[in-house]
């Protein structure tokens, strides 16, 4: 908890405080999460439970695609009659750190009872750029404790109904936290299932076959509940693609903005770059553990052949068919377009390195314990933790730059009196053109959510491009003809939209002016009896 508090501060914890999320300092993603949750919380329960038609109008889908952590959204929506929570991400960030430490402690407990060794490893797993970088903006992806839980199930003894039930629960939880974590958990379950199926004493008869159906079904059920299947297209996203955000083979050794002790090296320059450096202390543990394993008995790994096989597969998935080394790409294995188009759903493939790194880190620590003994290994691991802390000073400074104390709430960026007046006369506000992070989307979406309007200004994890295209074509035609929708006004994002608005305007009744440096078309504004704001 000390690491999390040091990195992010205590001001993110109060559930009523949203200023740190909506100030804009940590980017648009936290705004997206808050918008999705706010619309979802205000709406009635629907079927499936994650349906969220209140944000996005024709582009709306579910709370799953606003990355609002459906598992928590369900919980706090159910509690809403007795407990209103404006944001739960501060609590989530702290919980992710705590659970990461607890599960790392438990994993290390499989090898030693020495408290110093276990504490040092727990510290290395929390003081981890792979985790802290995600908690610095992509909050749902901070649920990496689920991966540690999966690794624990892979190495702990067990079989039968309880084992299958644990995996089913973990799959369901992963499906309601973040889409990228789910296939990683699925791969770890496959490793454990394969290992047990290969051992006659652990198969449990027909239970092993039942588990092969029940565990994947639990993941699918979670996806359904979260609203995953409400989207009809656009699963590949609107930018990037499989093989374009891959793991550079040198990325784990590139400190980027995180490390102070290793020199920067050239690696892939895509949007995921810089998120695979584990810290010099963790690298030292992995390296020393490898030396300890080479110089000692090596038979123990045979027990985990299925896990190693699956981890190798995840590593290949992270590297992709377009291998990057030091920023240079080589298409090692050309894939048919139909395969790549389906793999585009896993476009940020570098993330699949996480379970590989975590397994290597715990494996290195275990190898040191077995070679040196718990007490001596504890001192070595503690020294690695101190090295990690020294190395990651730039990364912590960067987090401190973004996570500074903010007021509990921040004022709307659309501050002209016009906007408040417009909210009294209109029920809908559109941005033209709309789409993924369209011009003015953030300011308009927060304004609409705050004052209770509906809007098509959205930022979602996935949007159906056909729906976006159809909506823009329809709205453009309406503007050109002056056939404006009832109780709707428009924020115009480019010159083409402005020209079409001018073509269809009735100057005697419609208002076309700039407010807060944004062109606005307010149909029927001049017919309103209330006093209106002058243009700014």
Short mmCIF file of C-alpha atoms in Angstrom, two decimals:
data_model
loop_
_atom_site.label_atom_id
_atom_site.label_comp_id
_atom_site.label_asym_id
_atom_site.label_seq_id
_atom_site.Cartn_x
_atom_site.Cartn_y
_atom_site.Cartn_z
CA UNK A 1 0.00 0.00 0.00
CA UNK A 2 2.93 2.32 0.64
CA UNK A 3 4.05 1.99 -3.00
CA UNK A 4 0.57 2.79 -4.33
CA UNK A 5 0.12 5.70 -1.94
CA UNK A 6 3.54 7.06 -2.85
CA UNK A 7 2.83 6.80 -6.57
CA UNK A 8 -0.75 8.06 -6.73
CA UNK A 9 -1.55 9.81 -3.45
CA UNK A 10 -4.47 9.42 -1.08
CA UNK A 11 -6.63 12.08 -2.74
CA UNK A 12 -7.84 9.57 -5.37
CA UNK A 13 -9.64 7.47 -2.74
CA UNK A 14 -12.79 9.46 -1.75
CA UNK A 15 -15.61 8.09 -3.94
CA UNK A 16 -17.15 11.55 -4.29
CA UNK A 17 -14.00 13.16 -5.73
CA UNK A 18 -13.84 13.17 -9.53
CA UNK A 19 -11.58 16.16 -10.11
CA UNK A 20 -8.42 14.06 -10.50
CA UNK A 21 -10.12 12.03 -13.26
CA UNK A 22 -11.77 14.87 -15.15
CA UNK A 23 -9.05 17.52 -14.94
CA UNK A 24 -7.42 16.25 -18.12
CA UNK A 25 -3.99 15.76 -16.59
CA UNK A 26 -3.96 12.00 -17.03
CA UNK A 27 -5.52 11.93 -20.48
CA UNK A 28 -8.92 11.06 -21.94
CA UNK A 29 -9.21 7.46 -20.74
CA UNK A 30 -10.33 8.24 -17.16
CA UNK A 31 -12.93 10.61 -18.62
CA UNK A 32 -14.20 7.72 -20.76
CA UNK A 33 -14.49 5.45 -17.71
CA UNK A 34 -16.38 8.05 -15.72
CA UNK A 35 -18.77 8.83 -18.57
CA UNK A 36 -19.58 5.17 -19.12
CA UNK A 37 -20.17 4.57 -15.43
CA UNK A 38 -22.24 7.74 -14.94
CA UNK A 39 -24.65 6.85 -17.74
CA UNK A 40 -24.82 3.23 -16.60
CA UNK A 41 -25.49 4.13 -12.97
CA UNK A 42 -28.35 6.48 -13.84
CA UNK A 43 -30.09 4.01 -16.13
CA UNK A 44 -32.43 1.21 -15.10
CA UNK A 45 -31.22 -2.39 -15.13
CA UNK A 46 -31.40 -3.89 -18.59
CA UNK A 47 -30.79 -7.20 -20.30
CA UNK A 48 -27.96 -8.05 -20.54
CA UNK A 49 -27.00 -6.26 -17.32
CA UNK A 50 -24.12 -4.38 -18.94
CA UNK A 51 -26.25 -2.70 -21.62
CA UNK A 52 -25.59 1.04 -21.53
CA UNK A 53 -27.80 2.88 -24.04
CA UNK A 54 -27.51 6.11 -22.09
CA UNK A 55 -24.12 7.05 -23.53
CA UNK A 56 -23.64 7.39 -27.25
CA UNK A 57 -27.22 7.44 -28.59
CA UNK A 58 -27.01 5.46 -31.86
CA UNK A 59 -23.39 4.52 -31.08
CA UNK A 60 -24.12 3.24 -27.57
CA UNK A 61 -23.26 -0.33 -26.62
CA UNK A 62 -22.39 -1.39 -23.08
CA UNK A 63 -20.41 -0.59 -19.97
CA UNK A 64 -17.94 -3.24 -21.17
CA UNK A 65 -16.80 -0.98 -24.02
CA UNK A 66 -16.36 2.09 -21.85
CA UNK A 67 -13.72 0.10 -19.90
CA UNK A 68 -15.57 0.97 -16.70
CA UNK A 69 -14.76 -2.42 -15.08
CA UNK A 70 -18.21 -4.07 -15.32
CA UNK A 71 -17.54 -6.16 -12.20
CA UNK A 72 -17.40 -3.00 -10.07
CA UNK A 73 -20.03 -1.19 -12.10
CA UNK A 74 -22.52 -3.98 -11.31
CA UNK A 75 -21.62 -3.88 -7.63
CA UNK A 76 -21.92 -0.14 -7.15
CA UNK A 77 -25.04 0.14 -9.30
CA UNK A 78 -26.69 -2.47 -7.10
CA UNK A 79 -25.62 -0.46 -4.04
CA UNK A 80 -26.76 2.84 -5.52
CA UNK A 81 -30.10 2.98 -3.64
CA UNK A 82 -28.17 3.13 -0.36
CA UNK A 83 -24.70 4.30 -1.44
CA UNK A 84 -24.00 6.67 -4.31
CA UNK A 85 -20.47 6.45 -5.67
CA UNK A 86 -19.26 8.99 -8.22
CA UNK A 87 -16.02 7.10 -8.88
CA UNK A 88 -14.58 3.81 -7.69
CA UNK A 89 -11.27 3.86 -9.53
CA UNK A 90 -9.27 5.21 -6.61
CA UNK A 91 -10.36 2.24 -4.53
CA UNK A 92 -9.61 -0.05 -7.47
CA UNK A 93 -6.06 1.28 -7.84
CA UNK A 94 -5.33 0.64 -4.17
CA UNK A 95 -7.00 -2.80 -4.31
CA UNK A 96 -4.91 -3.79 -7.34
CA UNK A 97 -1.71 -2.95 -5.48
CA UNK A 98 -2.80 -4.78 -2.33
CA UNK A 99 -3.96 -7.91 -4.15
CA UNK A 100 -0.82 -7.95 -6.29
CA UNK A 101 1.26 -8.00 -3.11
CA UNK A 102 -0.88 -10.64 -1.38
CA UNK A 103 -0.77 -13.02 -4.32
CA UNK A 104 2.97 -12.53 -4.88
CA UNK A 105 3.43 -13.33 -1.17
CA UNK A 106 1.30 -16.46 -1.62
CA UNK A 107 3.20 -17.55 -4.73
CA UNK A 108 6.52 -17.15 -2.98
CA UNK A 109 5.10 -19.12 -0.06
CA UNK A 110 5.12 -22.18 -2.30
CA UNK A 111 8.95 -22.11 -2.08
CA UNK A 112 9.84 -20.61 1.30
CA UNK A 113 8.47 -19.45 4.63
CA UNK A 114 11.17 -16.81 5.03
CA UNK A 115 9.29 -13.52 5.56
CA UNK A 116 12.02 -11.30 4.11
CA UNK A 117 12.15 -13.26 0.85
CA UNK A 118 8.38 -13.22 0.52
CA UNK A 119 8.12 -9.53 1.40
CA UNK A 120 10.83 -8.57 -1.09
CA UNK A 121 9.14 -10.48 -3.90
CA UNK A 122 5.79 -8.91 -3.03
CA UNK A 123 7.47 -5.51 -3.21
CA UNK A 124 8.98 -6.31 -6.62
CA UNK A 125 5.58 -7.28 -7.97
CA UNK A 126 3.97 -4.06 -6.76
CA UNK A 127 6.88 -1.78 -7.62
CA UNK A 128 6.47 -2.99 -11.16
CA UNK A 129 6.27 -0.72 -14.24
CA UNK A 130 4.00 -3.25 -15.95
CA UNK A 131 1.47 -2.62 -13.18
CA UNK A 132 2.10 1.00 -12.23
CA UNK A 133 2.11 2.18 -15.84
CA UNK A 134 -1.39 0.77 -16.32
CA UNK A 135 -2.72 2.09 -13.05
CA UNK A 136 -1.50 5.47 -14.26
CA UNK A 137 -4.30 5.69 -16.81
CA UNK A 138 -5.58 2.32 -18.09
CA UNK A 139 -7.13 1.41 -14.76
CA UNK A 140 -8.86 -1.85 -15.72
CA UNK A 141 -5.58 -3.22 -17.07
CA UNK A 142 -4.19 -2.82 -13.56
CA UNK A 143 -6.11 -5.97 -12.61
CA UNK A 144 -2.95 -7.99 -13.10
CA UNK A 145 -3.44 -9.71 -9.75
CA UNK A 146 -5.78 -11.97 -11.73
CA UNK A 147 -2.74 -13.22 -13.64
CA UNK A 148 -0.96 -13.99 -10.37
CA UNK A 149 -4.03 -15.85 -9.20
CA UNK A 150 -3.92 -17.87 -12.40
CA UNK A 151 -0.24 -18.64 -11.93
CA UNK A 152 -0.94 -19.69 -8.35
CA UNK A 153 -3.58 -22.14 -9.52
CA UNK A 154 -1.13 -23.52 -12.07
CA UNK A 155 1.50 -24.36 -9.45
CA UNK A 156 -0.65 -25.22 -6.41
CA UNK A 157 -1.91 -28.79 -5.93
CA UNK A 158 -5.58 -29.46 -6.41
CA UNK A 159 -8.16 -31.16 -8.60
CA UNK A 160 -11.82 -31.91 -8.95
CA UNK A 161 -14.81 -29.64 -8.43
CA UNK A 162 -13.04 -27.09 -6.28
CA UNK A 163 -10.27 -26.63 -8.83
CA UNK A 164 -12.71 -26.29 -11.71
CA UNK A 165 -14.86 -23.91 -9.69
CA UNK A 166 -11.87 -21.71 -8.88
CA UNK A 167 -10.97 -21.46 -12.57
CA UNK A 168 -14.58 -20.77 -13.56
CA UNK A 169 -14.80 -17.97 -11.02
CA UNK A 170 -11.50 -16.53 -12.18
CA UNK A 171 -12.56 -16.64 -15.83
CA UNK A 172 -15.85 -14.93 -15.05
CA UNK A 173 -14.08 -12.24 -13.01
CA UNK A 174 -11.51 -11.62 -15.78
CA UNK A 175 -14.26 -11.28 -18.38
CA UNK A 176 -15.85 -8.56 -16.24
CA UNK A 177 -12.59 -6.67 -15.65
CA UNK A 178 -10.79 -6.29 -18.98
CA UNK A 179 -10.95 -8.02 -22.34
CA UNK A 180 -7.17 -8.40 -22.70
CA UNK A 181 -6.81 -10.14 -19.35
CA UNK A 182 -9.42 -12.78 -20.21
CA UNK A 183 -7.44 -14.67 -22.91
CA UNK A 184 -4.37 -14.62 -20.68
CA UNK A 185 -6.37 -16.26 -17.90
CA UNK A 186 -7.84 -18.66 -20.43
CA UNK A 187 -4.36 -19.67 -21.54
CA UNK A 188 -3.23 -20.28 -17.95
CA UNK A 189 -6.32 -22.40 -17.29
CA UNK A 190 -5.56 -24.40 -20.45
CA UNK A 191 -2.07 -25.09 -19.12
CA UNK A 192 -3.38 -26.29 -15.77
CA UNK A 193 -6.15 -28.34 -17.39
CA UNK A 194 -3.72 -29.97 -19.81
CA UNK A 195 -1.30 -30.83 -17.00
CA UNK A 196 -4.07 -32.41 -14.93
CA UNK A 197 -5.57 -34.25 -17.89
CA UNK A 198 -2.15 -35.80 -18.59
CA UNK A 199 -1.88 -37.18 -15.02
CA UNK A 200 -4.17 -40.08 -14.29
CA UNK A 201 -4.28 -39.35 -10.55
CA UNK A 202 -5.45 -35.75 -11.09
CA UNK A 203 -8.00 -36.18 -13.87
CA UNK A 204 -10.96 -36.78 -11.59
CA UNK A 205 -12.82 -38.92 -14.12
CA UNK A 206 -15.56 -37.15 -16.06
CA UNK A 207 -15.01 -33.95 -14.06
CA UNK A 208 -12.03 -33.00 -16.24
CA UNK A 209 -14.28 -33.13 -19.32
CA UNK A 210 -17.02 -31.16 -17.62
CA UNK A 211 -14.46 -28.53 -16.64
CA UNK A 212 -13.45 -28.17 -20.30
CA UNK A 213 -16.99 -26.96 -20.95
CA UNK A 214 -17.83 -25.10 -17.76
CA UNK A 215 -14.72 -22.88 -17.47
CA UNK A 216 -14.88 -21.41 -21.00
CA UNK A 217 -18.65 -21.06 -20.58
CA UNK A 218 -18.05 -18.98 -17.44
CA UNK A 219 -15.89 -16.59 -19.45
CA UNK A 220 -18.49 -16.34 -22.21
CA UNK A 221 -21.24 -15.77 -19.64
CA UNK A 222 -19.24 -12.93 -18.13
CA UNK A 223 -18.75 -11.37 -21.55
CA UNK A 224 -22.46 -11.63 -22.23
CA UNK A 225 -23.37 -10.07 -18.89
CA UNK A 226 -20.95 -7.19 -19.46
CA UNK A 227 -22.45 -6.49 -22.89
CA UNK A 228 -19.61 -7.69 -25.09
CA UNK A 229 -21.99 -9.13 -27.70
CA UNK A 230 -24.01 -5.93 -28.08
CA UNK A 231 -21.45 -4.61 -30.56
CA UNK A 232 -22.04 -5.85 -34.09
CA UNK A 233 -18.74 -4.79 -35.67
CA UNK A 234 -15.50 -2.91 -35.20
CA UNK A 235 -13.83 -5.45 -32.92
CA UNK A 236 -10.47 -4.71 -34.51
CA UNK A 237 -10.63 -1.13 -33.30
CA UNK A 238 -10.07 2.10 -35.17
CA UNK A 239 -6.27 2.25 -35.04
CA UNK A 240 -3.42 -0.19 -35.09
CA UNK A 241 -3.83 -3.89 -35.66
CA UNK A 242 -2.24 -7.22 -34.89
CA UNK A 243 1.47 -7.07 -35.66
CA UNK A 244 1.66 -3.29 -35.33
CA UNK A 245 1.84 -3.04 -31.53
CA UNK A 246 4.04 -6.03 -30.89
CA UNK A 247 6.67 -6.81 -28.28
CA UNK A 248 10.08 -5.63 -29.41
CA UNK A 249 12.58 -8.30 -28.33
CA UNK A 250 14.66 -5.60 -26.65
CA UNK A 251 11.70 -3.93 -24.92
CA UNK A 252 12.26 -5.64 -21.53
CA UNK A 253 15.72 -4.03 -21.41
CA UNK A 254 14.66 -0.54 -22.52
CA UNK A 255 14.04 1.60 -19.40
CA UNK A 256 12.39 4.41 -21.34
CA UNK A 257 10.95 6.97 -18.94
CA UNK A 258 10.93 4.44 -16.10
CA UNK A 259 14.54 3.62 -15.35
CA UNK A 260 17.50 5.71 -14.19
CA UNK A 261 20.33 3.17 -14.35
CA UNK A 262 20.21 1.53 -17.76
CA UNK A 263 20.76 3.49 -20.98
CA UNK A 264 17.86 4.01 -23.35
CA UNK A 265 17.91 1.76 -26.36
CA UNK A 266 16.02 1.91 -29.62
CA UNK A 267 12.84 -0.20 -29.63
CA UNK A 268 9.52 -0.22 -31.46
CA UNK A 269 7.85 3.19 -31.52
CA UNK A 270 4.17 2.23 -31.39
CA UNK A 271 1.67 3.29 -28.73
CA UNK A 272 2.35 0.29 -26.49
CA UNK A 273 6.12 0.87 -26.47
CA UNK A 274 7.70 1.46 -23.07
CA UNK A 275 5.32 -0.78 -21.14
CA UNK A 276 7.42 -3.94 -20.88
CA UNK A 277 10.41 -2.82 -18.83
CA UNK A 278 10.23 -4.73 -15.50
CA UNK A 279 12.82 -2.65 -13.62
CA UNK A 280 16.49 -3.37 -13.00
CA UNK A 281 15.82 -5.13 -9.69
CA UNK A 282 13.39 -7.54 -11.36
CA UNK A 283 15.83 -8.12 -14.23
CA UNK A 284 18.53 -8.91 -11.66
CA UNK A 285 16.30 -11.49 -9.96
CA UNK A 286 15.46 -13.14 -13.29
CA UNK A 287 19.11 -13.18 -14.35
CA UNK A 288 20.47 -14.46 -11.04
CA UNK A 289 17.67 -17.01 -10.86
CA UNK A 290 18.59 -18.28 -14.32
CA UNK A 291 22.21 -18.69 -13.20
CA UNK A 292 21.08 -20.49 -10.04
CA UNK A 293 18.91 -22.83 -12.10
CA UNK A 294 21.69 -23.59 -14.60
CA UNK A 295 24.17 -24.36 -11.83
CA UNK A 296 21.77 -26.47 -9.79
CA UNK A 297 19.32 -29.35 -10.24
CA UNK A 298 16.92 -28.59 -13.11
CA UNK A 299 14.39 -31.38 -12.94
CA UNK A 300 11.69 -29.36 -11.19
CA UNK A 301 10.61 -27.62 -14.40
CA UNK A 302 9.38 -30.89 -15.87
CA UNK A 303 6.34 -30.69 -13.64
CA UNK A 304 5.33 -27.46 -15.34
CA UNK A 305 5.76 -28.52 -18.96
CA UNK A 306 2.22 -27.45 -19.87
CA UNK A 307 2.62 -24.04 -18.25
CA UNK A 308 5.92 -23.47 -20.03
CA UNK A 309 4.34 -24.48 -23.32
CA UNK A 310 1.48 -22.01 -22.87
CA UNK A 311 3.82 -19.21 -21.74
CA UNK A 312 5.89 -19.79 -24.87
CA UNK A 313 2.71 -19.46 -26.90
CA UNK A 314 1.80 -16.19 -25.17
CA UNK A 315 5.29 -14.88 -25.86
CA UNK A 316 4.92 -15.72 -29.56
CA UNK A 317 1.52 -14.03 -29.56
CA UNK A 318 3.13 -10.91 -28.04
CA UNK A 319 5.97 -10.90 -30.58
CA UNK A 320 3.58 -11.59 -33.52
CA UNK A 321 4.48 -12.55 -37.07
CA UNK A 322 6.17 -9.16 -37.51
CA UNK A 323 9.20 -9.53 -35.26
CA UNK A 324 10.68 -6.26 -33.97
CA UNK A 325 14.28 -6.04 -32.77
CA UNK A 326 15.62 -2.67 -31.73
CA UNK A 327 12.88 -0.88 -33.62
CA UNK A 328 13.44 -2.76 -36.88
CA UNK A 329 10.65 -5.02 -38.08
CA UNK A 330 10.98 -8.33 -39.92
CA UNK A 331 7.94 -10.16 -41.28
CA UNK A 332 9.05 -13.63 -40.31
CA UNK A 333 5.79 -15.42 -40.99
CA UNK A 334 3.40 -13.81 -43.51
CA UNK A 335 -0.16 -14.48 -42.41
CA UNK A 336 -3.29 -14.47 -44.58
CA UNK A 337 -5.40 -11.34 -44.31
CA UNK A 338 -8.34 -13.29 -42.90
CA UNK A 339 -6.23 -14.43 -39.95
CA UNK A 340 -4.80 -10.97 -39.31
CA UNK A 341 -8.23 -9.34 -39.49
CA UNK A 342 -9.49 -11.63 -36.75
CA UNK A 343 -6.34 -11.23 -34.68
CA UNK A 344 -6.83 -7.45 -34.85
CA UNK A 345 -9.08 -7.77 -31.81
CA UNK A 346 -5.82 -8.48 -29.93
CA UNK A 347 -4.09 -5.54 -31.59
CA UNK A 348 -2.04 -4.44 -28.55
CA UNK A 349 -0.31 -7.81 -28.48
CA UNK A 350 2.66 -6.59 -26.40
CA UNK A 351 0.43 -6.98 -23.36
CA UNK A 352 0.56 -10.77 -23.65
CA UNK A 353 4.10 -10.54 -22.34
CA UNK A 354 2.80 -9.82 -18.82
CA UNK A 355 2.19 -13.41 -17.64
CA UNK A 356 5.50 -14.45 -19.20
CA UNK A 357 7.39 -11.78 -17.27
CA UNK A 358 5.57 -12.50 -14.02
CA UNK A 359 6.25 -16.23 -14.35
CA UNK A 360 9.92 -15.51 -15.05
CA UNK A 361 10.15 -13.20 -12.02
CA UNK A 362 8.60 -15.67 -9.59
CA UNK A 363 10.64 -18.47 -11.17
CA UNK A 364 13.87 -16.54 -10.70
CA UNK A 365 13.06 -15.84 -7.06
CA UNK A 366 12.21 -19.50 -6.41
CA UNK A 367 15.44 -20.64 -8.08
CA UNK A 368 17.43 -18.32 -5.80
CA UNK A 369 15.68 -19.70 -2.72
CA UNK A 370 16.40 -23.27 -3.72
CA UNK A 371 20.02 -22.50 -4.48
CA UNK A 372 20.84 -20.21 -1.54
CA UNK A 373 18.25 -21.15 1.06
CA UNK A 374 15.40 -18.95 2.25
CA UNK A 375 17.33 -16.66 4.58
CA UNK A 376 20.28 -15.87 2.29
CA UNK A 377 17.98 -15.56 -0.71
CA UNK A 378 15.88 -13.14 1.32
CA UNK A 379 18.81 -10.73 1.62
CA UNK A 380 19.53 -11.01 -2.11
CA UNK A 381 15.90 -10.39 -2.99
CA UNK A 382 15.69 -7.44 -0.61
CA UNK A 383 18.79 -5.94 -2.25
CA UNK A 384 17.04 -6.39 -5.61
CA UNK A 385 14.01 -4.55 -4.24
CA UNK A 386 16.21 -1.63 -3.17
CA UNK A 387 17.82 -1.63 -6.62
CA UNK A 388 14.34 -1.56 -8.13
CA UNK A 389 13.38 1.47 -6.04
CA UNK A 390 16.52 3.38 -7.04
CA UNK A 391 16.10 2.52 -10.70
CA UNK A 392 12.44 3.53 -10.94
CA UNK A 393 12.83 7.06 -9.59
CA UNK A 394 12.10 8.68 -12.99
CA UNK A 395 8.97 6.60 -13.40
CA UNK A 396 7.64 7.59 -9.99
CA UNK A 397 8.44 11.23 -10.72
CA UNK A 398 6.41 10.96 -13.91
CA UNK A 399 3.44 9.54 -12.01
CA UNK A 400 3.71 12.35 -9.47
CA UNK A 401 3.59 14.86 -12.33
CA UNK A 402 0.25 13.52 -13.53
CA UNK A 403 -1.30 12.60 -10.18
CA UNK A 404 -1.32 15.87 -8.29
CA UNK A 405 -3.93 17.03 -5.81
CA UNK A 406 -7.02 18.35 -7.60
CA UNK A 407 -10.25 19.91 -6.29
CA UNK A 408 -12.92 17.30 -5.52
CA UNK A 409 -14.78 18.45 -8.63
CA UNK A 410 -13.63 20.56 -11.57
CA UNK A 411 -15.72 23.11 -13.48
CA UNK A 412 -16.99 22.38 -16.96
CA UNK A 413 -14.63 23.44 -19.72
CA UNK A 414 -17.68 24.72 -21.62
CA UNK A 415 -18.15 27.68 -19.28
CA UNK A 416 -20.09 30.21 -21.35
CA UNK A 417 -23.59 30.84 -19.95
CA UNK A 418 -25.00 29.65 -23.27
CA UNK A 419 -24.29 26.03 -22.39
CA UNK A 420 -26.26 26.13 -19.16
CA UNK A 421 -29.15 27.82 -20.91
CA UNK A 422 -29.05 25.32 -23.76
CA UNK A 423 -29.35 22.44 -21.29
CA UNK A 424 -32.69 23.88 -20.22
CA UNK A 425 -34.10 23.93 -23.75
CA UNK A 426 -32.59 20.84 -25.39
CA UNK A 427 -32.44 17.17 -24.47
CA UNK A 428 -29.78 16.10 -27.00
CA UNK A 429 -26.45 17.46 -28.18
CA UNK A 430 -24.58 16.04 -31.14
CA UNK A 431 -21.01 16.54 -32.32
CA UNK A 432 -20.66 16.74 -36.08
CA UNK A 433 -18.93 14.70 -37.33
CA UNK A 434 -19.03 12.09 -34.61
CA UNK A 435 -16.87 9.02 -34.15
CA UNK A 436 -14.07 7.74 -31.93
CA UNK A 437 -12.72 10.78 -30.06
CA UNK A 438 -14.25 13.16 -32.57
CA UNK A 439 -13.45 16.89 -32.25
CA UNK A 440 -14.95 18.33 -29.05
CA UNK A 441 -16.08 14.91 -27.83
CA UNK A 442 -14.62 15.16 -24.33
CA UNK A 443 -15.91 18.61 -23.45
CA UNK A 444 -19.35 17.92 -24.91
CA UNK A 445 -19.67 14.46 -23.34
CA UNK A 446 -18.76 15.68 -19.84
CA UNK A 447 -21.10 18.66 -20.24
CA UNK A 448 -23.94 16.38 -21.34
CA UNK A 449 -23.37 13.87 -18.53
CA UNK A 450 -23.15 16.61 -15.92
CA UNK A 451 -26.35 18.36 -17.00
CA UNK A 452 -28.36 15.31 -17.98
CA UNK A 453 -28.40 15.51 -21.77
CA UNK A 454 -28.01 12.67 -24.26
CA UNK A 455 -25.09 12.86 -26.69
CA UNK A 456 -23.37 10.95 -29.48
CA UNK A 457 -19.98 12.33 -28.37
CA UNK A 458 -18.20 9.14 -27.38
CA UNK A 459 -14.91 7.43 -26.74
CA UNK A 460 -15.32 3.67 -26.44
CA UNK A 461 -12.88 0.79 -26.57
CA UNK A 462 -14.57 -0.35 -29.80
CA UNK A 463 -17.02 1.34 -32.16
CA UNK A 464 -18.82 -0.15 -35.13
CA UNK A 465 -17.44 1.87 -38.10
CA UNK A 466 -20.54 1.13 -40.15
CA UNK A 467 -22.75 2.66 -37.48
CA UNK A 468 -20.51 5.75 -37.32
CA UNK A 469 -20.56 6.16 -41.09
CA UNK A 470 -24.33 5.78 -41.30
CA UNK A 471 -24.95 8.22 -38.46
CA UNK A 472 -22.68 10.88 -39.91
CA UNK A 473 -24.29 10.56 -43.33
CA UNK A 474 -27.77 10.93 -41.85
CA UNK A 475 -26.92 13.93 -39.68
CA UNK A 476 -25.12 15.69 -42.54
CA UNK A 477 -28.17 15.27 -44.76
CA UNK A 478 -30.41 16.68 -42.03
CA UNK A 479 -28.20 19.71 -41.55
CA UNK A 480 -28.08 20.47 -45.28
CA UNK A 481 -31.88 20.33 -45.56
CA UNK A 482 -32.46 22.23 -42.34
CA UNK A 483 -34.47 19.24 -41.08
CA UNK A 484 -33.10 19.50 -37.55
CA UNK A 485 -34.02 16.88 -35.00
CA UNK A 486 -36.43 17.84 -32.20
CA UNK A 487 -34.85 19.19 -28.99
CA UNK A 488 -31.33 18.75 -30.43
CA UNK A 489 -28.46 21.17 -30.92
CA UNK A 490 -25.17 20.56 -32.68
CA UNK A 491 -21.50 21.27 -31.96
CA UNK A 492 -19.67 21.53 -35.28
CA UNK A 493 -16.19 20.07 -35.44
CA UNK A 494 -14.89 21.04 -38.86
CA UNK A 495 -15.40 23.40 -41.79
CA UNK A 496 -17.45 20.88 -43.74
CA UNK A 497 -19.95 20.56 -40.89
CA UNK A 498 -20.09 24.35 -40.54
CA UNK A 499 -20.77 24.77 -44.27
CA UNK A 500 -23.62 22.26 -44.16
CA UNK A 501 -25.10 23.93 -41.09
CA UNK A 502 -25.04 27.28 -42.90
CA UNK A 503 -26.73 25.73 -45.92
CA UNK A 504 -29.74 24.60 -43.90
CA UNK A 505 -30.08 27.39 -41.34
CA UNK A 506 -33.11 29.64 -40.95
CA UNK A 507 -31.52 32.89 -39.62
CA UNK A 508 -34.86 34.10 -38.31
CA UNK A 509 -35.13 31.28 -35.82
CA UNK A 510 -31.84 29.32 -35.67
CA UNK A 511 -28.62 30.38 -33.94
CA UNK A 512 -25.20 29.69 -35.46
CA UNK A 513 -22.50 31.20 -33.26
CA UNK A 514 -19.25 30.44 -31.45
CA UNK A 515 -19.17 29.73 -27.74
CA UNK A 516 -15.93 28.82 -25.97
CA UNK A 517 -14.30 28.75 -29.42
CA UNK A 518 -16.71 26.10 -30.71
CA UNK A 519 -19.25 26.59 -33.47
CA UNK A 520 -22.75 25.74 -32.30
CA UNK A 521 -25.98 25.35 -34.27
CA UNK A 522 -29.00 25.76 -32.00
CA UNK A 523 -32.19 25.21 -34.05
CA UNK A 524 -35.15 27.31 -32.92
CA UNK A 525 -32.99 29.21 -30.46
CA UNK A 526 -34.40 32.62 -31.40
CA UNK A 527 -37.91 31.36 -30.66
CA UNK A 528 -36.96 30.64 -27.05
CA UNK A 529 -38.62 32.98 -24.55
CA UNK A 530 -35.65 32.95 -22.14
CA UNK A 531 -32.82 35.45 -22.35
CA UNK A 532 -29.93 33.92 -24.22
CA UNK A 533 -26.20 34.38 -23.84
CA UNK A 534 -24.27 36.60 -26.22
CA UNK A 535 -21.79 34.79 -28.43
CA UNK A 536 -18.18 34.51 -27.34
#
